[in-house]
PDB file of C-alpha atoms in Angstrom:
ATOM      1  CA  MET A 119      -0.017   0.103  -0.067  1.00  0.00           C
ATOM      2  CA  LEU A 120       1.217   3.430  -0.800  1.00  0.00           C
ATOM      3  CA  VAL A 121       0.213   6.593   0.700  1.00  0.00           C
ATOM      4  CA  LEU A 122      -0.251   9.559  -1.744  1.00  0.00           C
ATOM      5  CA  ASN A 123       1.195  12.623  -0.542  1.00  0.00           C
ATOM      6  CA  CYS A 124       2.014  14.288  -3.676  1.00  0.00           C
ATOM      7  CA  SER A 125      -0.513  17.244  -4.782  1.00  0.00           C
ATOM      8  CA  ARG A 126      -0.355  16.209  -8.503  1.00  0.00           C
ATOM      9  CA  LYS A 127      -0.814  12.841  -8.087  1.00  0.00           C
ATOM     10  CA  LEU A 128      -4.093  13.848  -5.535  1.00  0.00           C
ATOM     11  CA  GLN A 129      -5.358  15.868  -8.152  1.00  0.00           C
ATOM     12  CA  MET A 130      -4.775  13.248 -10.779  1.00  0.00           C
ATOM     13  CA  LEU A 131      -6.594  10.975  -8.530  1.00  0.00           C
ATOM     14  CA  GLU A 132      -9.719  13.449  -7.879  1.00  0.00           C
ATOM     15  CA  LYS A 133     -10.015  13.398 -11.477  1.00  0.00           C
ATOM     16  CA  MET A 134      -9.943   9.512 -12.295  1.00  0.00           C
ATOM     17  CA  LEU A 135     -12.339   9.038  -9.109  1.00  0.00           C
ATOM     18  CA  ARG A 136     -15.016  11.357 -10.889  1.00  0.00           C
ATOM     19  CA  ARG A 137     -15.017   8.898 -13.538  1.00  0.00           C
ATOM     20  CA  SER A 138     -16.198   6.283 -11.391  1.00  0.00           C
ATOM     21  CA  PHE A 139     -19.322   7.615 -10.189  1.00  0.00           C
ATOM     22  CA  PRO A 140     -21.283   6.850  -7.952  1.00  0.00           C
ATOM     23  CA  THR A 141     -19.214   3.980  -6.575  1.00  0.00           C
ATOM     24  CA  SER A 142     -16.520   6.410  -5.941  1.00  0.00           C
ATOM     25  CA  LEU A 143     -18.335   9.340  -4.368  1.00  0.00           C
ATOM     26  CA  LYS A 144     -17.579   8.823  -0.700  1.00  0.00           C
ATOM     27  CA  VAL A 145     -13.695   8.628  -1.187  1.00  0.00           C
ATOM     28  CA  TYR A 146     -14.011  11.271  -4.164  1.00  0.00           C
ATOM     29  CA  GLY A 147     -15.159  13.734  -1.370  1.00  0.00           C
ATOM     30  CA  ALA A 148     -12.400  12.885   1.023  1.00  0.00           C
ATOM     31  CA  VAL A 149      -9.905  13.574  -1.756  1.00  0.00           C
ATOM     32  CA  MET A 150     -11.594  16.727  -2.882  1.00  0.00           C
ATOM     33  CA  ASN A 151     -11.396  17.884   0.800  1.00  0.00           C
ATOM     34  CA  ILE A 152      -7.679  17.012   0.841  1.00  0.00           C
ATOM     35  CA  ASN A 153      -6.964  18.762  -2.109  1.00  0.00           C
ATOM     36  CA  ARG A 154      -8.586  21.929  -0.521  1.00  0.00           C
ATOM     37  CA  GLY A 155      -6.964  22.470   2.718  1.00  0.00           C
ATOM     38  CA  ASN A 156      -7.581  18.966   4.556  1.00  0.00           C
ATOM     39  CA  PRO A 157      -8.981  20.104   7.435  1.00  0.00           C
ATOM     40  CA  PHE A 158      -9.568  16.181   8.779  1.00  0.00           C
ATOM     41  CA  ARG A 159      -6.250  15.569   8.221  1.00  0.00           C
ATOM     42  CA  ALA A 160      -6.980  12.392   6.325  1.00  0.00           C
ATOM     43  CA  GLU A 161      -4.499  10.704   3.758  1.00  0.00           C
ATOM     44  CA  VAL A 162      -5.227   8.575   0.847  1.00  0.00           C
ATOM     45  CA  VAL A 163      -3.936   4.911   0.390  1.00  0.00           C
ATOM     46  CA  VAL A 164      -3.774   3.096  -2.859  1.00  0.00           C
ATOM     47  CA  ASP A 165      -2.663  -0.490  -3.646  1.00  0.00           C
ATOM     48  CA  SER A 166      -0.475   0.532  -6.497  1.00  0.00           C
ATOM     49  CA  TRP A 167       0.076   3.883  -8.504  1.00  0.00           C
ATOM     50  CA  PRO A 168      -1.123   4.690 -11.153  1.00  0.00           C
ATOM     51  CA  ASP A 169      -3.072   1.735 -11.835  1.00  0.00           C
ATOM     52  CA  PHE A 170      -4.843   1.082  -8.689  1.00  0.00           C
ATOM     53  CA  LYS A 171      -7.609  -1.190  -7.590  1.00  0.00           C
ATOM     54  CA  ALA A 172      -8.062   0.170  -4.417  1.00  0.00           C
ATOM     55  CA  VAL A 173      -8.217   3.252  -2.529  1.00  0.00           C
ATOM     56  CA  ILE A 174      -8.571   4.254   0.834  1.00  0.00           C
ATOM     57  CA  ALA A 175      -9.145   7.544   2.847  1.00  0.00           C
ATOM     58  CA  ARG A 176      -8.151   7.216   6.377  1.00  0.00           C
ATOM     59  CA  PRO A 177      -7.273   9.992   9.032  1.00  0.00           C
ATOM     60  CA  GLN A 178      -3.451  10.614   9.177  1.00  0.00           C
ATOM     61  CA  ARG A 179      -1.542   9.855  12.509  1.00  0.00           C
ATOM     62  CA  GLU A 180      -2.513  12.682  14.993  1.00  0.00           C
ATOM     63  CA  VAL A 181       0.009  15.412  15.404  1.00  0.00           C
ATOM     64  CA  ASP A 182      -1.625  18.008  17.439  1.00  0.00           C
ATOM     65  CA  GLY A 183      -3.501  15.653  19.791  1.00  0.00           C
ATOM     66  CA  CYS A 184      -6.898  15.677  18.152  1.00  0.00           C
ATOM     67  CA  GLY A 185      -5.860  15.073  14.732  1.00  0.00           C
ATOM     68  CA  PHE A 186      -7.950  18.117  13.366  1.00  0.00           C
ATOM     69  CA  LYS A 187      -7.403  21.473  11.858  1.00  0.00           C
ATOM     70  CA  CYS A 188      -9.995  23.822  10.870  1.00  0.00           C
ATOM     71  CA  SER A 189      -9.910  25.444   7.559  1.00  0.00           C
ATOM     72  CA  THR A 190     -11.789  28.618   6.774  1.00  0.00           C
ATOM     73  CA  VAL A 191     -10.165  28.839   3.659  1.00  0.00           C
ATOM     74  CA  THR A 192     -11.516  25.434   2.407  1.00  0.00           C
ATOM     75  CA  TRP A 193     -15.151  26.815   2.418  1.00  0.00           C
ATOM     76  CA  ARG A 194     -14.618  30.494   1.954  1.00  0.00           C
ATOM     77  CA  MET A 195     -16.993  30.500  -1.056  1.00  0.00           C
ATOM     78  CA  ARG A 196     -19.766  29.324   1.015  1.00  0.00           C
ATOM     79  CA  HIS A 197     -20.208  32.483   2.567  1.00  0.00           C
ATOM     80  CA  SER A 198     -20.531  34.397  -0.581  1.00  0.00           C
ATOM     81  CA  PHE A 199     -22.615  31.785  -2.171  1.00  0.00           C
ATOM     82  CA  LEU A 200     -25.582  31.503   0.434  1.00  0.00           C
ATOM     83  CA  PRO A 201     -26.183  35.294   1.041  1.00  0.00           C
ATOM     84  CA  ASN A 202     -26.809  35.978  -2.760  1.00  0.00           C
ATOM     85  CA  LYS A 203     -29.491  33.264  -2.501  1.00  0.00           C
ATOM     86  CA  LEU A 204     -31.120  33.929   0.870  1.00  0.00           C
ATOM     87  CA  ALA A 205     -33.116  37.254  -0.783  1.00  0.00           C
ATOM     88  CA  VAL A 206     -34.835  34.737  -3.368  1.00  0.00           C
ATOM     89  CA  LEU A 207     -35.548  31.647  -1.076  1.00  0.00           C
ATOM     90  CA  SER A 208     -36.318  33.627   2.324  1.00  0.00           C
ATOM     91  CA  LEU A 209     -39.440  35.092   0.361  1.00  0.00           C
ATOM     92  CA  ARG A 210     -41.045  32.081   1.094  1.00  0.00           C
ATOM     93  CA  MET A 211     -40.501  31.824   4.690  1.00  0.00           C
ATOM     94  CA  ASP A 212     -42.192  33.456   7.522  1.00  0.00           C
ATOM     95  CA  PRO A 213     -40.115  37.322   7.550  1.00  0.00           C
ATOM     96  CA  LYS A 214     -39.080  36.110  11.461  1.00  0.00           C
ATOM     97  CA  LEU A 215     -37.167  33.515  10.184  1.00  0.00           C
ATOM     98  CA  THR A 216     -33.737  33.486   8.460  1.00  0.00           C
ATOM     99  CA  LEU A 217     -31.655  30.901   6.639  1.00  0.00           C
ATOM    100  CA  ALA A 218     -28.123  30.726   7.826  1.00  0.00           C
ATOM    101  CA  HIS A 219     -24.994  28.843   8.562  1.00  0.00           C
ATOM    102  CA  LEU A 220     -25.109  26.675  12.064  1.00  0.00           C
ATOM    103  CA  ASP A 221     -22.390  27.683  14.466  1.00  0.00           C
ATOM    104  CA  THR A 222     -20.782  26.213  17.385  1.00  0.00           C
ATOM    105  CA  SER A 223     -23.357  27.351  19.768  1.00  0.00           C
ATOM    106  CA  HIS A 224     -25.952  25.187  18.035  1.00  0.00           C
ATOM    107  CA  VAL A 225     -23.646  21.652  18.626  1.00  0.00           C
ATOM    108  CA  SER A 226     -25.609  20.850  21.766  1.00  0.00           C
ATOM    109  CA  LEU A 227     -28.897  20.820  19.768  1.00  0.00           C
ATOM    110  CA  LEU A 228     -27.572  18.943  16.980  1.00  0.00           C
ATOM    111  CA  SER A 229     -26.127  16.385  19.147  1.00  0.00           C
ATOM    112  CA  LYS A 230     -29.229  15.884  21.239  1.00  0.00           C
ATOM    113  CA  THR A 231     -31.141  15.395  17.845  1.00  0.00           C
ATOM    114  CA  TRP A 232     -28.572  12.976  16.227  1.00  0.00           C
ATOM    115  CA  SER A 233     -29.318   9.046  16.508  1.00  0.00           C
ATOM    116  CA  ARG A 234     -25.490   8.760  17.015  1.00  0.00           C
ATOM    117  CA  GLY A 235     -25.338  11.848  19.613  1.00  0.00           C
ATOM    118  CA  GLY A 236     -25.704  12.517  22.957  1.00  0.00           C
ATOM    119  CA  ASN A 237     -21.787  11.790  23.917  1.00  0.00           C
ATOM    120  CA  THR A 238     -18.724  13.740  24.326  1.00  0.00           C
ATOM    121  CA  GLN A 239     -17.158  12.303  21.122  1.00  0.00           C
ATOM    122  CA  CYS A 240     -19.882  13.189  19.129  1.00  0.00           C
ATOM    123  CA  HIS A 241     -20.463  16.489  20.239  1.00  0.00           C
ATOM    124  CA  LYS A 242     -16.780  16.997  19.351  1.00  0.00           C
ATOM    125  CA  TYR A 243     -17.130  15.544  16.003  1.00  0.00           C
ATOM    126  CA  LEU A 244     -20.158  17.735  15.197  1.00  0.00           C
ATOM    127  CA  ALA A 245     -18.425  21.223  16.233  1.00  0.00           C
ATOM    128  CA  LYS A 246     -15.634  19.862  14.192  1.00  0.00           C
ATOM    129  CA  LEU A 247     -17.979  19.659  11.202  1.00  0.00           C
ATOM    130  CA  VAL A 248     -19.844  22.880  11.569  1.00  0.00           C
ATOM    131  CA  CYS A 249     -16.525  24.856  11.811  1.00  0.00           C
ATOM    132  CA  CYS A 250     -15.009  23.321   8.919  1.00  0.00           C
ATOM    133  CA  PHE A 251     -17.867  22.413   6.221  1.00  0.00           C
ATOM    134  CA  PRO A 252     -20.927  23.671   4.844  1.00  0.00           C
ATOM    135  CA  SER A 253     -24.041  23.878   6.827  1.00  0.00           C
ATOM    136  CA  VAL A 254     -27.771  25.803   6.084  1.00  0.00           C
ATOM    137  CA  CYS A 255     -30.278  26.326   8.750  1.00  0.00           C
ATOM    138  CA  VAL A 256     -33.292  27.966   9.482  1.00  0.00           C
ATOM    139  CA  LEU A 257     -33.271  30.204  12.595  1.00  0.00           C
ATOM    140  CA  ASP A 258     -36.074  31.689  14.534  1.00  0.00           C
ATOM    141  CA  GLU A 259     -36.288  35.148  15.560  1.00  0.00           C
ATOM    142  CA  HIS A 260     -34.102  34.544  18.618  1.00  0.00           C
ATOM    143  CA  GLY A 261     -31.349  32.662  16.598  1.00  0.00           C
ATOM    144  CA  TYR A 262     -32.229  29.275  17.458  1.00  0.00           C
ATOM    145  CA  PRO A 263     -32.028  26.517  14.764  1.00  0.00           C
ATOM    146  CA  LEU A 264     -35.840  24.873  13.570  1.00  0.00           C
ATOM    147  CA  SER A 265     -34.620  22.850  10.540  1.00  0.00           C
ATOM    148  CA  TRP A 266     -31.048  22.114   9.493  1.00  0.00           C
ATOM    149  CA  SER A 267     -28.296  20.084   7.540  1.00  0.00           C
ATOM    150  CA  LEU A 268     -24.370  19.929   7.552  1.00  0.00           C
ATOM    151  CA  THR A 269     -21.709  18.202   5.635  1.00  0.00           C
ATOM    152  CA  ASP A 270     -19.043  16.064   6.687  1.00  0.00           C
ATOM    153  CA  GLN A 271     -15.180  15.419   5.648  1.00  0.00           C
ATOM    154  CA  PHE A 272     -16.649  13.057   2.799  1.00  0.00           C
ATOM    155  CA  ALA A 273     -18.712  16.042   1.349  1.00  0.00           C
ATOM    156  CA  THR A 274     -21.832  14.162   2.455  1.00  0.00           C
ATOM    157  CA  MET A 275     -24.777  16.007   3.387  1.00  0.00           C
ATOM    158  CA  ILE A 276     -25.629  14.428   6.844  1.00  0.00           C
ATOM    159  CA  HIS A 277     -27.859  15.048   9.870  1.00  0.00           C
ATOM    160  CA  SER A 278     -30.574  16.724   8.177  1.00  0.00           C
ATOM    161  CA  TYR A 279     -33.014  17.623  10.957  1.00  0.00           C
ATOM    162  CA  THR A 280     -36.556  19.593  11.754  1.00  0.00           C
ATOM    163  CA  LEU A 281     -37.641  19.982  15.062  1.00  0.00           C
ATOM    164  CA  PRO A 282     -40.994  18.173  15.076  1.00  0.00           C
ATOM    165  CA  GLU A 283     -43.152  21.322  15.968  1.00  0.00           C
ATOM    166  CA  HIS A 284     -41.796  22.838  12.601  1.00  0.00           C
ATOM    167  CA  ARG A 285     -42.463  19.843  10.079  1.00  0.00           C
ATOM    168  CA  ARG A 286     -44.458  19.978   7.038  1.00  0.00           C
ATOM    169  CA  LYS A 287     -43.632  23.585   6.314  1.00  0.00           C
ATOM    170  CA  GLY A 288     -40.651  23.151   3.501  1.00  0.00           C
ATOM    171  CA  TYR A 289     -37.642  24.048   5.664  1.00  0.00           C
ATOM    172  CA  SER A 290     -36.007  20.610   5.481  1.00  0.00           C
ATOM    173  CA  ARG A 291     -36.228  20.884   1.399  1.00  0.00           C
ATOM    174  CA  LEU A 292     -35.095  24.665   1.791  1.00  0.00           C
ATOM    175  CA  VAL A 293     -32.096  23.528   3.826  1.00  0.00           C
ATOM    176  CA  ALA A 294     -31.103  20.650   1.419  1.00  0.00           C
ATOM    177  CA  THR A 295     -31.620  22.742  -1.579  1.00  0.00           C
ATOM    178  CA  THR A 296     -29.855  25.294  -0.694  1.00  0.00           C
ATOM    179  CA  LEU A 297     -26.843  23.335   0.761  1.00  0.00           C
ATOM    180  CA  ALA A 298     -26.898  21.299  -2.674  1.00  0.00           C
ATOM    181  CA  LYS A 299     -26.378  24.375  -4.217  1.00  0.00           C
ATOM    182  CA  THR A 300     -23.379  25.363  -2.138  1.00  0.00           C
ATOM    183  CA  LEU A 301     -21.626  22.145  -2.705  1.00  0.00           C
ATOM    184  CA  HIS A 302     -22.498  22.899  -6.207  1.00  0.00           C
ATOM    185  CA  SER A 303     -20.811  25.943  -6.380  1.00  0.00           C
ATOM    186  CA  CYS A 304     -17.640  24.824  -4.304  1.00  0.00           C
ATOM    187  CA  GLY A 305     -17.033  21.923  -7.428  1.00  0.00           C
ATOM    188  CA  PHE A 306     -18.439  18.978  -4.893  1.00  0.00           C
ATOM    189  CA  PRO A 307     -21.122  16.755  -6.005  1.00  0.00           C
ATOM    190  CA  ALA A 308     -24.356  17.048  -3.585  1.00  0.00           C
ATOM    191  CA  GLN A 309     -24.709  13.460  -2.111  1.00  0.00           C
ATOM    192  CA  GLY A 310     -26.910  12.639   1.093  1.00  0.00           C
TER     193      GLY A 310
END
Protein backbone atom coordinates (compact mmCIF):
# COMPACT_ATOMS: atom_id res chain seq x y z
CA MET A 1 0.00 0.00 0.00
CA LEU A 2 1.22 3.48 -0.90
CA VAL A 3 0.32 6.75 0.82
CA LEU A 4 -0.31 9.43 -1.80
CA ASN A 5 1.03 12.72 -0.52
CA CYS A 6 2.04 14.37 -3.78
CA SER A 7 -0.45 17.14 -4.62
CA ARG A 8 -0.16 16.43 -8.36
CA LYS A 9 -1.02 12.75 -7.84
CA LEU A 10 -3.89 13.64 -5.52
CA GLN A 11 -5.33 15.97 -8.15
CA MET A 12 -4.98 13.23 -10.77
CA LEU A 13 -6.71 10.80 -8.40
CA GLU A 14 -9.59 13.23 -7.94
CA LYS A 15 -10.15 13.34 -11.71
CA MET A 16 -9.92 9.54 -12.00
CA LEU A 17 -12.41 9.01 -9.18
CA ARG A 18 -14.87 11.43 -10.75
CA ARG A 19 -15.10 9.07 -13.74
CA SER A 20 -16.19 6.23 -11.42
CA PHE A 21 -19.34 7.78 -9.96
CA PRO A 22 -21.40 6.72 -8.07
CA THR A 23 -19.14 3.98 -6.70
CA SER A 24 -16.34 6.38 -5.81
CA LEU A 25 -18.40 9.16 -4.21
CA LYS A 26 -17.27 8.68 -0.60
CA VAL A 27 -13.56 8.51 -1.32
CA TYR A 28 -13.94 11.22 -3.99
CA GLY A 29 -15.35 13.64 -1.40
CA ALA A 30 -12.47 12.86 0.95
CA VAL A 31 -9.89 13.43 -1.81
CA MET A 32 -11.55 16.73 -2.75
CA ASN A 33 -11.33 17.89 0.87
CA ILE A 34 -7.67 16.82 1.05
CA ASN A 35 -6.97 18.81 -2.12
CA ARG A 36 -8.73 21.85 -0.63
CA GLY A 37 -6.96 22.25 2.70
CA ASN A 38 -7.42 18.85 4.36
CA PRO A 39 -9.24 20.07 7.51
CA PHE A 40 -9.71 16.53 8.89
CA ARG A 41 -6.05 15.59 8.29
CA ALA A 42 -6.93 12.63 6.11
CA GLU A 43 -4.60 10.70 3.86
CA VAL A 44 -5.14 8.51 0.83
CA VAL A 45 -3.71 5.04 0.45
CA VAL A 46 -3.70 3.12 -2.84
CA ASP A 47 -2.65 -0.44 -3.61
CA SER A 48 -0.53 0.76 -6.56
CA TRP A 49 -0.02 3.89 -8.64
CA PRO A 50 -1.26 4.88 -11.18
CA ASP A 51 -3.08 1.64 -11.96
CA PHE A 52 -4.79 1.24 -8.58
CA LYS A 53 -7.58 -1.16 -7.78
CA ALA A 54 -8.20 0.01 -4.20
CA VAL A 55 -8.29 3.49 -2.66
CA ILE A 56 -8.67 4.15 1.04
CA ALA A 57 -9.18 7.51 2.76
CA ARG A 58 -8.20 7.37 6.42
CA PRO A 59 -7.12 9.70 9.21
CA GLN A 60 -3.43 10.62 9.36
CA ARG A 61 -1.54 9.93 12.54
CA GLU A 62 -2.46 12.55 15.09
CA VAL A 63 0.02 15.39 15.18
CA ASP A 64 -1.58 17.88 17.54
CA GLY A 65 -3.43 15.52 19.84
CA CYS A 66 -6.82 15.81 18.17
CA GLY A 67 -6.08 15.08 14.51
CA PHE A 68 -8.03 18.13 13.45
CA LYS A 69 -7.26 21.42 11.78
CA CYS A 70 -10.08 23.78 10.97
CA SER A 71 -9.69 25.50 7.64
CA THR A 72 -11.88 28.46 6.87
CA VAL A 73 -10.17 28.73 3.49
CA THR A 74 -11.69 25.44 2.33
CA TRP A 75 -15.23 26.76 2.35
CA ARG A 76 -14.70 30.49 1.96
CA MET A 77 -16.95 30.39 -1.13
CA ARG A 78 -19.92 29.16 0.91
CA HIS A 79 -20.23 32.50 2.65
CA SER A 80 -20.48 34.40 -0.62
CA PHE A 81 -22.86 31.93 -2.25
CA LEU A 82 -25.41 31.60 0.55
CA PRO A 83 -26.16 35.34 1.08
CA ASN A 84 -26.79 35.75 -2.66
CA LYS A 85 -29.47 33.06 -2.52
CA LEU A 86 -30.98 34.04 0.84
CA ALA A 87 -33.10 36.87 -0.47
CA VAL A 88 -34.82 34.72 -3.09
CA LEU A 89 -35.34 31.70 -0.86
CA SER A 90 -36.32 33.63 2.26
CA LEU A 91 -39.29 35.21 0.46
CA ARG A 92 -41.13 31.92 0.90
CA MET A 93 -40.54 31.82 4.66
CA ASP A 94 -42.07 33.61 7.60
CA PRO A 95 -40.27 37.00 7.73
CA LYS A 96 -39.23 36.34 11.36
CA LEU A 97 -37.15 33.37 10.18
CA THR A 98 -33.74 33.51 8.57
CA LEU A 99 -31.61 31.13 6.54
CA ALA A 100 -28.06 30.93 7.90
CA HIS A 101 -25.11 28.68 8.69
CA LEU A 102 -24.89 26.61 11.84
CA ASP A 103 -22.34 27.74 14.41
CA THR A 104 -20.78 26.07 17.42
CA SER A 105 -23.46 27.42 19.76
CA HIS A 106 -25.90 25.03 18.01
CA VAL A 107 -23.83 21.86 18.55
CA SER A 108 -25.60 20.76 21.77
CA LEU A 109 -28.94 20.76 19.95
CA LEU A 110 -27.42 18.89 17.00
CA SER A 111 -25.97 16.25 19.32
CA LYS A 112 -29.28 15.79 21.17
CA THR A 113 -31.25 15.26 17.98
CA TRP A 114 -28.77 13.00 16.19
CA SER A 115 -29.31 9.24 16.51
CA ARG A 116 -25.56 8.81 17.15
CA GLY A 117 -25.37 11.83 19.44
CA GLY A 118 -25.58 12.52 23.11
CA ASN A 119 -21.95 11.90 24.07
CA THR A 120 -18.76 13.94 24.28
CA GLN A 121 -17.12 12.33 21.27
CA CYS A 122 -20.13 13.09 19.06
CA HIS A 123 -20.30 16.66 20.37
CA LYS A 124 -16.64 17.24 19.38
CA TYR A 125 -17.17 15.63 15.98
CA LEU A 126 -20.20 17.79 15.21
CA ALA A 127 -18.32 20.92 16.34
CA LYS A 128 -15.54 20.04 13.86
CA LEU A 129 -18.05 19.61 11.05
CA VAL A 130 -19.78 22.90 11.83
CA CYS A 131 -16.45 24.73 11.90
CA CYS A 132 -15.01 23.28 8.71
CA PHE A 133 -17.76 22.41 6.26
CA PRO A 134 -20.90 23.95 4.79
CA SER A 135 -24.12 23.85 6.74
CA VAL A 136 -27.48 25.53 6.36
CA CYS A 137 -30.22 26.12 8.89
CA VAL A 138 -33.48 27.96 9.39
CA LEU A 139 -33.28 30.14 12.50
CA ASP A 140 -36.21 31.54 14.46
CA GLU A 141 -36.32 35.18 15.56
CA HIS A 142 -34.14 34.33 18.59
CA GLY A 143 -31.41 32.62 16.52
CA TYR A 144 -32.53 29.11 17.50
CA PRO A 145 -32.29 26.44 14.73
CA LEU A 146 -35.59 24.94 13.61
CA SER A 147 -34.28 22.90 10.67
CA TRP A 148 -30.75 22.13 9.46
CA SER A 149 -28.32 20.02 7.48
CA LEU A 150 -24.54 19.84 7.58
CA THR A 151 -21.75 18.33 5.53
CA ASP A 152 -19.09 15.87 6.64
CA GLN A 153 -15.46 15.26 5.64
CA PHE A 154 -16.61 13.09 2.72
CA ALA A 155 -18.68 15.98 1.27
CA THR A 156 -21.84 14.12 2.27
CA MET A 157 -24.91 16.01 3.45
CA ILE A 158 -25.61 14.46 6.85
CA HIS A 159 -27.70 15.00 9.95
CA SER A 160 -30.60 16.80 8.40
CA TYR A 161 -33.27 17.44 10.98
CA THR A 162 -36.34 19.57 11.57
CA LEU A 163 -37.76 20.01 15.06
CA PRO A 164 -41.06 18.09 15.25
CA GLU A 165 -43.22 21.18 15.84
CA HIS A 166 -41.84 22.82 12.65
CA ARG A 167 -42.24 19.93 10.22
CA ARG A 168 -44.34 19.98 7.04
CA LYS A 169 -43.55 23.63 6.34
CA GLY A 170 -40.93 23.07 3.62
CA TYR A 171 -37.92 23.96 5.79
CA SER A 172 -36.11 20.68 5.23
CA ARG A 173 -36.44 21.01 1.47
CA LEU A 174 -35.21 24.62 1.61
CA VAL A 175 -32.19 23.64 3.74
CA ALA A 176 -31.28 20.63 1.57
CA THR A 177 -31.63 22.58 -1.69
CA THR A 178 -29.55 25.49 -0.41
CA LEU A 179 -26.83 23.18 0.92
CA ALA A 180 -26.74 21.21 -2.34
CA LYS A 181 -26.35 24.46 -4.32
CA THR A 182 -23.55 25.54 -1.97
CA LEU A 183 -21.72 22.25 -2.55
CA HIS A 184 -22.19 22.50 -6.31
CA SER A 185 -20.89 26.08 -6.36
CA CYS A 186 -17.66 24.77 -4.79
CA GLY A 187 -17.37 21.91 -7.30
CA PHE A 188 -18.51 19.15 -4.95
CA PRO A 189 -21.21 16.62 -5.78
CA ALA A 190 -24.33 16.85 -3.65
CA GLN A 191 -24.88 13.52 -1.94
CA GLY A 192 -26.64 12.44 1.19
